[in-house]
Coordinates of C-alpha atoms and ligand atoms in Angstrom, one line a residue:
X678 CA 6.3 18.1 -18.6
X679 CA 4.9 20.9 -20.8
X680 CA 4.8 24.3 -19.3
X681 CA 2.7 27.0 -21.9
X682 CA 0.9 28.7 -19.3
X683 CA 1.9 31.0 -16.1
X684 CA 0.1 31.6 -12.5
X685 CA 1.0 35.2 -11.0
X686 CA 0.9 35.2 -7.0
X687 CA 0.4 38.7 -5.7
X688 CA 0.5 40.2 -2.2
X689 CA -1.4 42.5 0.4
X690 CA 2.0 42.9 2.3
X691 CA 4.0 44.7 0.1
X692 CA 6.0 41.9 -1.4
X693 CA 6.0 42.7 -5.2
X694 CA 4.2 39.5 -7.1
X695 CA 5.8 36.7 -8.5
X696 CA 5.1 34.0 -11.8
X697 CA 5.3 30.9 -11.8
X698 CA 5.3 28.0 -14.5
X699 CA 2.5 25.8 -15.1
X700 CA 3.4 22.6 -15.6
X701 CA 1.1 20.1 -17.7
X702 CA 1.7 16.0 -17.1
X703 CA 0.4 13.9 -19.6
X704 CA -3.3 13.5 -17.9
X705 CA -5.0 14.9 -14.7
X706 CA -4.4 17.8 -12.9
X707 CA -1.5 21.0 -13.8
X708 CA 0.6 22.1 -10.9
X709 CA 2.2 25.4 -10.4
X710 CA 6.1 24.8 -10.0
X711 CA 6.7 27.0 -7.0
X712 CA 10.7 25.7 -6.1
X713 CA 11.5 29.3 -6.9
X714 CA 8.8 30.8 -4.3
X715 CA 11.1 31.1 -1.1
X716 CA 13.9 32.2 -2.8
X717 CA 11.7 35.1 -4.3
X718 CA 9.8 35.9 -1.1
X719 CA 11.0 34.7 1.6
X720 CA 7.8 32.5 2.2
X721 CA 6.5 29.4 2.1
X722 CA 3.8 27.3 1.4
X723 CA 1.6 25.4 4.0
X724 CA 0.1 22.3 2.9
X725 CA 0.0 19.8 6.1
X726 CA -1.9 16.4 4.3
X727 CA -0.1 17.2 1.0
X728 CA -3.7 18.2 0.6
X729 CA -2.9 19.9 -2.5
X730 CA 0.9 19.5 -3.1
X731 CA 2.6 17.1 -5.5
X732 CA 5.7 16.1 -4.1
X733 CA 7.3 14.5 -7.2
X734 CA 6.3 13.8 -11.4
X735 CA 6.3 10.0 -11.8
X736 CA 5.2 8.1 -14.7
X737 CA 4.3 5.0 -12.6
X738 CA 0.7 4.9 -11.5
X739 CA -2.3 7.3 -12.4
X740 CA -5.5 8.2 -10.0
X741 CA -8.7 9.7 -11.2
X742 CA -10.3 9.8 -8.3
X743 CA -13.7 11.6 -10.0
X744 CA -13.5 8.7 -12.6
X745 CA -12.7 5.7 -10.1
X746 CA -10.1 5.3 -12.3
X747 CA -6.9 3.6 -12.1
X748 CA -4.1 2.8 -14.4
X749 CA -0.4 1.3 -14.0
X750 CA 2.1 2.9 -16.7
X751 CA -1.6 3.7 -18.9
X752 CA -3.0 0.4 -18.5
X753 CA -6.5 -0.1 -16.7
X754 CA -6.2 -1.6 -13.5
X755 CA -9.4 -4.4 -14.9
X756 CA -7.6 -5.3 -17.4
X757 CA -4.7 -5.9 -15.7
X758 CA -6.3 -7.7 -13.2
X759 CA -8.2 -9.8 -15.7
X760 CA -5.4 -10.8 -18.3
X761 CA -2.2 -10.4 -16.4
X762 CA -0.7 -12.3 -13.4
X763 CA 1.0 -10.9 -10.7
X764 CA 4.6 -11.5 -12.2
X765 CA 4.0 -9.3 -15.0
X766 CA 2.7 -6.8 -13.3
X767 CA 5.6 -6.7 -11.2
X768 CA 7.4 -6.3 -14.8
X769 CA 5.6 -3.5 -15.8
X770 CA 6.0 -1.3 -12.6
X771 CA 9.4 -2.1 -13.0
X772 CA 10.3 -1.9 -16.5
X773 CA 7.2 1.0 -17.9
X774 CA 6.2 -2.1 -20.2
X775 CA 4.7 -5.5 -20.2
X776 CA 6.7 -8.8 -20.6
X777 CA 6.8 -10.7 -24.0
X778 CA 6.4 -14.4 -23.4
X779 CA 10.2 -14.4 -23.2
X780 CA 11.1 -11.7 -20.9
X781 CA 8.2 -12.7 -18.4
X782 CA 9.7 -16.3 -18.5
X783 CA 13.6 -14.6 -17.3
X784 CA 11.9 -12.6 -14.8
X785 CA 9.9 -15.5 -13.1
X786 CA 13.1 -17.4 -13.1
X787 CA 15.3 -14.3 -11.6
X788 CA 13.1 -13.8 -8.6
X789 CA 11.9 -17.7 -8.3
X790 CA 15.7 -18.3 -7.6
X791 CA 15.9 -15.3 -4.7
X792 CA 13.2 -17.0 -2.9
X793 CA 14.8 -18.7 0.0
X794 CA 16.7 -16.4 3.1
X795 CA 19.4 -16.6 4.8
X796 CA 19.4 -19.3 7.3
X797 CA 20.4 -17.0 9.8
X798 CA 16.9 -15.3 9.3
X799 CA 15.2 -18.2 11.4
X800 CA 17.3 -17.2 14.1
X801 CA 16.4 -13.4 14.1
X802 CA 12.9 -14.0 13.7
X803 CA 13.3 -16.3 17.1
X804 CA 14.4 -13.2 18.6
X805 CA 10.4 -12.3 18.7
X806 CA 7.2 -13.4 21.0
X807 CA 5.3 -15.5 19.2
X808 CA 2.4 -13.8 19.7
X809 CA 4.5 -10.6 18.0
X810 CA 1.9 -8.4 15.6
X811 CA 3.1 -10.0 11.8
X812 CA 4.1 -5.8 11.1
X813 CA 6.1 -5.8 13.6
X814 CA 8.2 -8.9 12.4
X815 CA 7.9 -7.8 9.2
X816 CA 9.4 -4.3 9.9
X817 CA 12.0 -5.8 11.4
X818 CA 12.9 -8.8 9.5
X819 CA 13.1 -6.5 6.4
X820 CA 15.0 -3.9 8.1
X821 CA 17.2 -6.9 9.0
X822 CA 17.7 -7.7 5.3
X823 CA 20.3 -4.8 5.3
X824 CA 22.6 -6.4 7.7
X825 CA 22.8 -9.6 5.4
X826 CA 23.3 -8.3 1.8
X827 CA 26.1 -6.0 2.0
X828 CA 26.6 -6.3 -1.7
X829 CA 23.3 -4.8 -2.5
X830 CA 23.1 -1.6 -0.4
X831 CA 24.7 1.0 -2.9
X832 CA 21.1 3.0 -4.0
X833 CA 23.2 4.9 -6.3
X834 CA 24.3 2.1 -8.4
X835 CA 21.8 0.8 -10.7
X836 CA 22.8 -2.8 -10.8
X837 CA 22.5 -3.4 -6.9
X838 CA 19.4 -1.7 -6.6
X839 CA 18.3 -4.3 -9.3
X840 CA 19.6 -6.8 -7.5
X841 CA 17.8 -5.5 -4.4
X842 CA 14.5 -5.3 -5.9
X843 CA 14.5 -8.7 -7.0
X844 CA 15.4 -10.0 -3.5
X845 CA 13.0 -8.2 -1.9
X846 CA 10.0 -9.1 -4.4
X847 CA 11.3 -12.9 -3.8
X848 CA 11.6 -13.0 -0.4
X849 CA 9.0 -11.3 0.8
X850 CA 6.3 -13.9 0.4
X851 CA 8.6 -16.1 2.0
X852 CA 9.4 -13.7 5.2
X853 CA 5.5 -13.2 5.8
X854 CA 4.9 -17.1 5.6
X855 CA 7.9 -17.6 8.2
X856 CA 6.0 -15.1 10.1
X857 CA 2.6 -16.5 10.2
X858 CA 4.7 -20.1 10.8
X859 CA 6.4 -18.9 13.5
X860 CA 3.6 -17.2 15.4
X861 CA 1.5 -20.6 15.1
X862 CA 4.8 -22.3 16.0
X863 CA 4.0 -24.5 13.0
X864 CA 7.3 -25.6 10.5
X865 CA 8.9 -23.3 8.6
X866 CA 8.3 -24.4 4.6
X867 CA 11.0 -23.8 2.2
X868 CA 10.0 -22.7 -1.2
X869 CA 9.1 -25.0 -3.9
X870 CA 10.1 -22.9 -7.2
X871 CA 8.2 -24.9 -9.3
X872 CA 5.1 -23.4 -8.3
X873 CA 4.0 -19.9 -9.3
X874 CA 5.0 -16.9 -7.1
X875 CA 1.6 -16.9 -5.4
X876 CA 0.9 -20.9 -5.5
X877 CA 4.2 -20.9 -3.5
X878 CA 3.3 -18.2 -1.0
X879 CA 0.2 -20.3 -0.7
X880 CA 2.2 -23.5 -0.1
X881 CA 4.6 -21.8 2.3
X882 CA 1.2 -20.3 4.2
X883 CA -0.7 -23.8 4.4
X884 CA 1.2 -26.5 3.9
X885 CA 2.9 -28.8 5.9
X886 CA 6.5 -30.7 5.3
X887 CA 4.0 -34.0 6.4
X888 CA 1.7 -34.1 3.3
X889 CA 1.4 -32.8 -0.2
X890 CA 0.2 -29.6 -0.9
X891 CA -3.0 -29.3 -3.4
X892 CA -3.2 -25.9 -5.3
X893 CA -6.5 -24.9 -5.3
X894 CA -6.6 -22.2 -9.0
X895 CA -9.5 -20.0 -7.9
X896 CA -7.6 -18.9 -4.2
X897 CA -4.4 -18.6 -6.0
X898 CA -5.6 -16.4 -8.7
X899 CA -8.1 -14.7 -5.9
X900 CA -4.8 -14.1 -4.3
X901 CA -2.4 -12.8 -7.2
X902 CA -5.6 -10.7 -7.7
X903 CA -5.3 -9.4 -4.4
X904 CA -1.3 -9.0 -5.3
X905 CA -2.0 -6.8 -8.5
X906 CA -5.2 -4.5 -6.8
X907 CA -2.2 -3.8 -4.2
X908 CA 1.1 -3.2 -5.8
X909 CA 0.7 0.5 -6.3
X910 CA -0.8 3.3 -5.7
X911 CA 1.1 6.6 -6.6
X912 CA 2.1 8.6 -3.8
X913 CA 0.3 7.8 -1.0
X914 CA 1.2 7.4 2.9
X915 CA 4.2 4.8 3.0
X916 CA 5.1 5.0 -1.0
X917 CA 6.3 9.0 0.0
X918 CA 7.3 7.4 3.1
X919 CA 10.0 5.1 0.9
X920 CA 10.7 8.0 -1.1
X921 CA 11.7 10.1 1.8
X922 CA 13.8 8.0 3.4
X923 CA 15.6 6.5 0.7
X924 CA 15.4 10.4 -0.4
X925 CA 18.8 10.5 2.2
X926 CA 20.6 7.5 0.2
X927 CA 19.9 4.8 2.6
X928 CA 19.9 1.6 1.6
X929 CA 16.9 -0.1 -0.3
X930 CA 16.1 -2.8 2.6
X931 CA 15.9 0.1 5.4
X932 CA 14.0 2.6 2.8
X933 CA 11.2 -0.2 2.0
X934 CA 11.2 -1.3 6.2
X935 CA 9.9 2.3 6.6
X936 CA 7.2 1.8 4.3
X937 CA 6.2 -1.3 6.5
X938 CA 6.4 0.5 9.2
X939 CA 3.6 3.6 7.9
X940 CA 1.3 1.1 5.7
X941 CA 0.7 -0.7 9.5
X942 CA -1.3 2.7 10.0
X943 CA -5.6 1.5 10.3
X944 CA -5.9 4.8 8.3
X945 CA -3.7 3.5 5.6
X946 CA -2.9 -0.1 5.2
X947 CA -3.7 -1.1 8.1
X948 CA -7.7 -0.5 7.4
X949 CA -8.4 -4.4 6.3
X950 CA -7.6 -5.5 9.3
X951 CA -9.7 -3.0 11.3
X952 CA -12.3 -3.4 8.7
X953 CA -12.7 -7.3 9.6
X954 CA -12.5 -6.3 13.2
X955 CA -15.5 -4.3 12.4
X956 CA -17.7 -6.6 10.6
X957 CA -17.0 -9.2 13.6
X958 CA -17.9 -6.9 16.0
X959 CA -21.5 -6.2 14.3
X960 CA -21.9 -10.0 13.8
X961 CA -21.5 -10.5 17.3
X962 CA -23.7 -7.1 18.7
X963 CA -26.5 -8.6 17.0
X964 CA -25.6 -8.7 12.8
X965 CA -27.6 -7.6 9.9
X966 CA -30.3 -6.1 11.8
X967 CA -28.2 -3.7 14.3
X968 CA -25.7 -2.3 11.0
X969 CA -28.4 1.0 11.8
X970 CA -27.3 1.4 15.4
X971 CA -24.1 1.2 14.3
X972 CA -23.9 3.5 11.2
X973 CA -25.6 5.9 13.8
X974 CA -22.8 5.9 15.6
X975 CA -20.3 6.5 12.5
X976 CA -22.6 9.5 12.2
X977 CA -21.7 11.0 15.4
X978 CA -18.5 12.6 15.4
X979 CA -18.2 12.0 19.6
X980 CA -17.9 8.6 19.1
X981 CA -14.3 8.5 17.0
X982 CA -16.0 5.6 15.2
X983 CA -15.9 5.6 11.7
X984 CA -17.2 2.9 8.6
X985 CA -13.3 1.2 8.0
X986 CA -12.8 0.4 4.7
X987 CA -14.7 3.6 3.1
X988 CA -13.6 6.6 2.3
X989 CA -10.6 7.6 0.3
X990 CA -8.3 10.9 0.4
X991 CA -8.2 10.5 -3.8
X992 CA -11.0 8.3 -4.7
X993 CA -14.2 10.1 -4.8
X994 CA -16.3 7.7 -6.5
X995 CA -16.3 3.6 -6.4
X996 CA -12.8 2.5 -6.2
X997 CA -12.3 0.6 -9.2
X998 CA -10.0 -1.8 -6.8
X999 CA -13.3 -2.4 -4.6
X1000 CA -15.4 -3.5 -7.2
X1001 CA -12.5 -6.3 -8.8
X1002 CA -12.5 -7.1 -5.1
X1003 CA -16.5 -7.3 -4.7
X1004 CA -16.0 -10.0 -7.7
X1005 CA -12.9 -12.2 -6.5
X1006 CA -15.4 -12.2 -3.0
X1007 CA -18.3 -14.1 -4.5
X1008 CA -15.4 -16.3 -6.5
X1009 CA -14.1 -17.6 -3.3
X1010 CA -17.1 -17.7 -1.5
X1011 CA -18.5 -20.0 -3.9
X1012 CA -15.3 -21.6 -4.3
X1013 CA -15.2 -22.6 -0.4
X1014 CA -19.3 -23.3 -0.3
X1015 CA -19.5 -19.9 2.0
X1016 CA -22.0 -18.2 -0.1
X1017 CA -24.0 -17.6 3.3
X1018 CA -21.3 -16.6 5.2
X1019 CA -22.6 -13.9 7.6
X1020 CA -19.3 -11.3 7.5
X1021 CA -20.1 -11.0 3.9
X1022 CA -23.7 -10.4 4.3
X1023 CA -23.4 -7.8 6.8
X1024 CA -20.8 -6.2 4.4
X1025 CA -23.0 -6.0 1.3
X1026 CA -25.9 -4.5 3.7
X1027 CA -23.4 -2.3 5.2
X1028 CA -22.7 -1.2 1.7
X1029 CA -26.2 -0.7 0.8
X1030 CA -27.1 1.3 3.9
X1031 CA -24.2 3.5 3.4
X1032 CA -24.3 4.3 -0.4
X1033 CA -27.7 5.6 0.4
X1034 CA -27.2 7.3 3.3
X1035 CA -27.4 11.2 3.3
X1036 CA -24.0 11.6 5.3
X1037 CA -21.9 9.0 3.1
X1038 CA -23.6 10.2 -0.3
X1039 CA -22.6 14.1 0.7
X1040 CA -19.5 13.3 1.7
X1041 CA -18.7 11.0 -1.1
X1042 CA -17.6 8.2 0.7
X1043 CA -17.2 5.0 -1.6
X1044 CA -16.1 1.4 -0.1
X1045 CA -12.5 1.2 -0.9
X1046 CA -10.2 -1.7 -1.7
X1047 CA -10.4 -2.6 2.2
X1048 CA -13.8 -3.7 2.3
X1049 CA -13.8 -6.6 0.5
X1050 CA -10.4 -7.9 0.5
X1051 CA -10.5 -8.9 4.3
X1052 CA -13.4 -11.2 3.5
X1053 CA -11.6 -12.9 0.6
X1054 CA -8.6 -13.2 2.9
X1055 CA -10.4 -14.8 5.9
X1056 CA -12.4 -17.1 4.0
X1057 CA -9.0 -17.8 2.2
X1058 CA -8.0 -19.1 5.8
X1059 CA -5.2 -16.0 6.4
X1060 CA -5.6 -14.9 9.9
X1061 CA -6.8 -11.2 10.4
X1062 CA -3.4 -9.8 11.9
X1063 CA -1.5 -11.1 8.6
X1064 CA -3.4 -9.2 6.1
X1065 CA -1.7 -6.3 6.4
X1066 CA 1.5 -7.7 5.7
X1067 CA 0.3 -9.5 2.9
X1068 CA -0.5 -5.7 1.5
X1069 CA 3.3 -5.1 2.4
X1070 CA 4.2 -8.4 0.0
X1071 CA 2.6 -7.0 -2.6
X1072 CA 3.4 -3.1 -2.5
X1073 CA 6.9 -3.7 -1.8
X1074 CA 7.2 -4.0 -6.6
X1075 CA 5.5 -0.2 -6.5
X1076 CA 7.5 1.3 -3.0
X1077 CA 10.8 -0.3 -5.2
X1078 CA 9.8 1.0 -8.9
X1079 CA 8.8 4.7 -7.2
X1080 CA 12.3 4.2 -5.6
X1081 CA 14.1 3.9 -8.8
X1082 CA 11.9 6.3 -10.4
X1083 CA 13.4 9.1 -7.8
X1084 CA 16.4 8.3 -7.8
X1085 CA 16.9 8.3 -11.6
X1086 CA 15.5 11.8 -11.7
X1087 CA 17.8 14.3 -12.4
X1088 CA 16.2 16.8 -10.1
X1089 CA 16.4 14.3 -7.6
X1090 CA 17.5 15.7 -3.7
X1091 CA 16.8 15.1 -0.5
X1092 CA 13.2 15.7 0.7
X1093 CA 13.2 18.6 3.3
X1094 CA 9.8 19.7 3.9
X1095 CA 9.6 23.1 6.2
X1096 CA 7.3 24.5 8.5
X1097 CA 5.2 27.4 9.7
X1098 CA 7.0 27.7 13.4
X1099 CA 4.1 28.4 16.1
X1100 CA 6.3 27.9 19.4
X1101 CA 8.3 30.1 21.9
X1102 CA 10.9 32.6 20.3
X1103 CA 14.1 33.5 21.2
X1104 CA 14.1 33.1 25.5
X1105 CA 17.3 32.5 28.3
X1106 CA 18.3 29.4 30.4
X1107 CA 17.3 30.1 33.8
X1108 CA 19.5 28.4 36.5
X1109 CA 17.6 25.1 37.7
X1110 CA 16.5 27.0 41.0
X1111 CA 14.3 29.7 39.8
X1112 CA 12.6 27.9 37.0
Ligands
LIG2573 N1 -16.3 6.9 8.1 C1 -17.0 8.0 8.5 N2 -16.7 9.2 8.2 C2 -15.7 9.4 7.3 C3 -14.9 8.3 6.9 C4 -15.3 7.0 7.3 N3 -14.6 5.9 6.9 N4 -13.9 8.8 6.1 C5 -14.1 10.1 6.0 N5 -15.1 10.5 6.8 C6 -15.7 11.8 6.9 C7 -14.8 12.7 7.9 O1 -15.3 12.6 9.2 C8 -15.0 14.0 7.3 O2 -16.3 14.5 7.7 P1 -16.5 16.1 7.9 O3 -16.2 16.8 6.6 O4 -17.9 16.2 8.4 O5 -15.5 16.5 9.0 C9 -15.0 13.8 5.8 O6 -15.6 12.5 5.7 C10 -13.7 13.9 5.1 O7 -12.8 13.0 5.8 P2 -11.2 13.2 6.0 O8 -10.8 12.5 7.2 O9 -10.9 14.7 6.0 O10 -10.7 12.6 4.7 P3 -9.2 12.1 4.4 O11 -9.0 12.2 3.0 O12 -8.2 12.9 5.3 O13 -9.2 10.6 4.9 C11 -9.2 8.2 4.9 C12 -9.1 9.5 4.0 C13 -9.0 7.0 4.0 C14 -8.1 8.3 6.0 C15 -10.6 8.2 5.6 O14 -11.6 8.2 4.7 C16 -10.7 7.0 6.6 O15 -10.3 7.1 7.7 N6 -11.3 5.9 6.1 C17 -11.4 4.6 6.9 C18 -10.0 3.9 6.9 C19 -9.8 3.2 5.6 O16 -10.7 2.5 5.1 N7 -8.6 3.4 5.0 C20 -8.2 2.7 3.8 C21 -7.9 3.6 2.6 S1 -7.7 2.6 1.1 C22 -6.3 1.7 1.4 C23 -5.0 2.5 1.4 O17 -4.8 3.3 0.5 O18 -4.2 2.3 2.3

């Protein structure tokens, strides 16, 4: 953090004005460091959305949202998604570099032999209806991960938060099968640690203990690529969620549960599953040929309705995420002989409409990573309800790296954000009878 130039905040009110560094990171935006503003003047700033507030300096993930630009620890997310797998992304999150053919091959092995739960998990996970939403298993069963890995809750000591991180990474795939498995009321399937972190999630997902399971390459790699466009994304809703609550020294399983619990949101991770819901519902109000009646009604701010799976608070341009995802679409589609299917067409035409349309154009409202990937998923077979816990497998490797990153800061504290108090002031207890 390089700090050569100085912002000077006066006042109408008397209060005498005040400097403040400028801090430069290494790319995008400067911020004024204003931790000395309250102490100075009493007063505080008032930013509800974070709309213009950085809460943290990281060195994780970068955003240009002008650009539709993305990078992990400097690389390009295409690249990334083109020459890496899943497991070494998870590295580089984790480490700041990527793997050498050696360290990639100790990693795999680390979390491949985390992969199985306790047994006792089965009996927890009975504890829910089967017809349970998977994010509400899911924020429970990893919650519940606190309560059986006592030797792993210590945030403050590097080695169990490892230790942590790798469990969690490993098990997750297997929790959100067990999920899916158990709402079906189909067998539970062990991991086979042979396979590759996402063949096996795919095994545990469709296979059955009766028959062999068949790896199909293009929906594994369609899915690690849905993995890798997921695992990070700086400091949005349920990332400063994890930071914030494991900003009180909680335990790692009960810090990343509360990031389950805020990606659910449909304005936040939840989105690909209300943006499915939304192409179904055009298909079956008439398809293709009613997407104007219905971007009409987008339009109108009565209506509450809006175009899931566009718009972005940073990206204000194509998200680079959304056009990977455009790609691994046709792959699968082709793949799985669906080139007609009639979601997808009514999603390109939806996407034609929109980046043409006055309102969308003005507003600069770009399909995001949620417009594609819920066609990849449900062609991929993975019922609607479980792709937003598959988002929770695969950005529990950036909710754990952000972790570490806080907690290794030495200007880490807890977060205590304050407020502008509009309510009554000072005013007596009346006795019950004259109130
Ligand atoms: N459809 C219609 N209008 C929209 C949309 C949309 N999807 N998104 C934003 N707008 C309008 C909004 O009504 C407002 O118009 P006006 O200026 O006339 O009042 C303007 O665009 C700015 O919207 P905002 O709500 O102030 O923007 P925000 O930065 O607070 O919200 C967002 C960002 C992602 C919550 C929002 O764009 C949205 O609700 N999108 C749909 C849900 C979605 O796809 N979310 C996934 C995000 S990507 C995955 C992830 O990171 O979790």
């Amino acid at each position: 953090m390089s700090t050569e130039h100085k912002a000077t905040l006066s006042f109408t009110d008397g209060t005498p004005s005040v400097e403040f560094p400028i801090h430069q990171g290494t790319i995008g935006p400067d911020v004024i460091d204003i931790r000395k503003l309250y102490g100075a003047t009493g007063k505080f700033t008032y930013d509800p959305g974070f709309l213009s507030t950085a809460s943290c300096n990281s060195t994780i993930t970068y955003i240009d949202g002008d650009k539709g630009e993305l990078l992990y620890r400097g690389y390009p997310i295409e690249q990334l998604a083109t020459n890496c797998d899943f497991m070494e992304v998870c590295y580089l999150l984790l480490n700041g570099e990527l793997p050498n053919e050696s360290q990639r091959a100790e990693f795999v092995s680390r979390v491949s032999n985390h992969t199985m739960v306790n047994e006792q998990m089965h009996f927890f996970l009975r504890g829910f209806r089967r017809d349970a939403h998977p994010m509400a298993v899911m924020t429970g069963l990893v919650g519940g991960m606190s309560a059986f890995y006592p030797d792993s809750m210590n945030l403050m000591d590097k080695n169990q938060r490892d230790i942590s991180a790798i469990r969690l990474i490993a098990k997750m795939p297997t929790l959100v099968a067990m999920a899916y498995k158990y709402g079906i009321g189909a067998p539970h399937m062990y991991p086979k640690n042979e396979l590759s972190y996402t063949a096996n999630f795919m095994r545990m997902m469709f296979g059955n203990p009766c028959e062999d399971y068949k790896v199909n390459d293009v929906l594994v790699r369609a899915m690690d690529r849905i993995f890798i466009l997921h695992a990070d994304h700086e400091q949005n809703a349920s990332t400063s969620t994890v930071r914030l609550c494991a900003s009180s020294g909680t335990n790692p399983f009960a810090a990343i549960a509360a990031g389950v619990a805020c990606l659910w949101g449909p304005s936040h991770g939840g989105a690909n599953e209300a943006c499915l819901n939304m192409l179904m519902e055009i298909q079956q109000n008439g398809g293709v040929e009613k997407i104007g009646d219905f971007i009409n009604k987008v339009k109108d701010k009565d209506s509450g309705v809006r175009l899931m799976g566009f718009g972005h608070r940073v990206y204000k341009n194509y998200d680079p995420r959304a056009k990977l995802m455009r790609e691994t679409c046709h792959e699968v589609l082709n793949e799985l002989g669906l080139q007609d299917d009639p979601l997808f067409k009514i999603a390109m035409a939806l996407e034609k409409i929109a980046l043409e349309d006055e309102y969308f154009v003005k507003r600069k409202l770009y399909p995001n990573v949620d417009f594609y990937s819920g066609i990849v998923q449900k062609a991929i077979g993975i019922p609607v309800p479980l792709f937003t816990a598959i988002f929770a497998l695969a950005r529990t490797v950036g909710w754990i790296a952000q972790l570490n990153e806080m907690i290794a800061d030495p200007e880490y504290k807890i977060g205590r954000p304050r407020q502008l108090f509009m309510g009554a002031t000072h005013r007596d207890v009346k006795p019950i009878g004259q109130r």
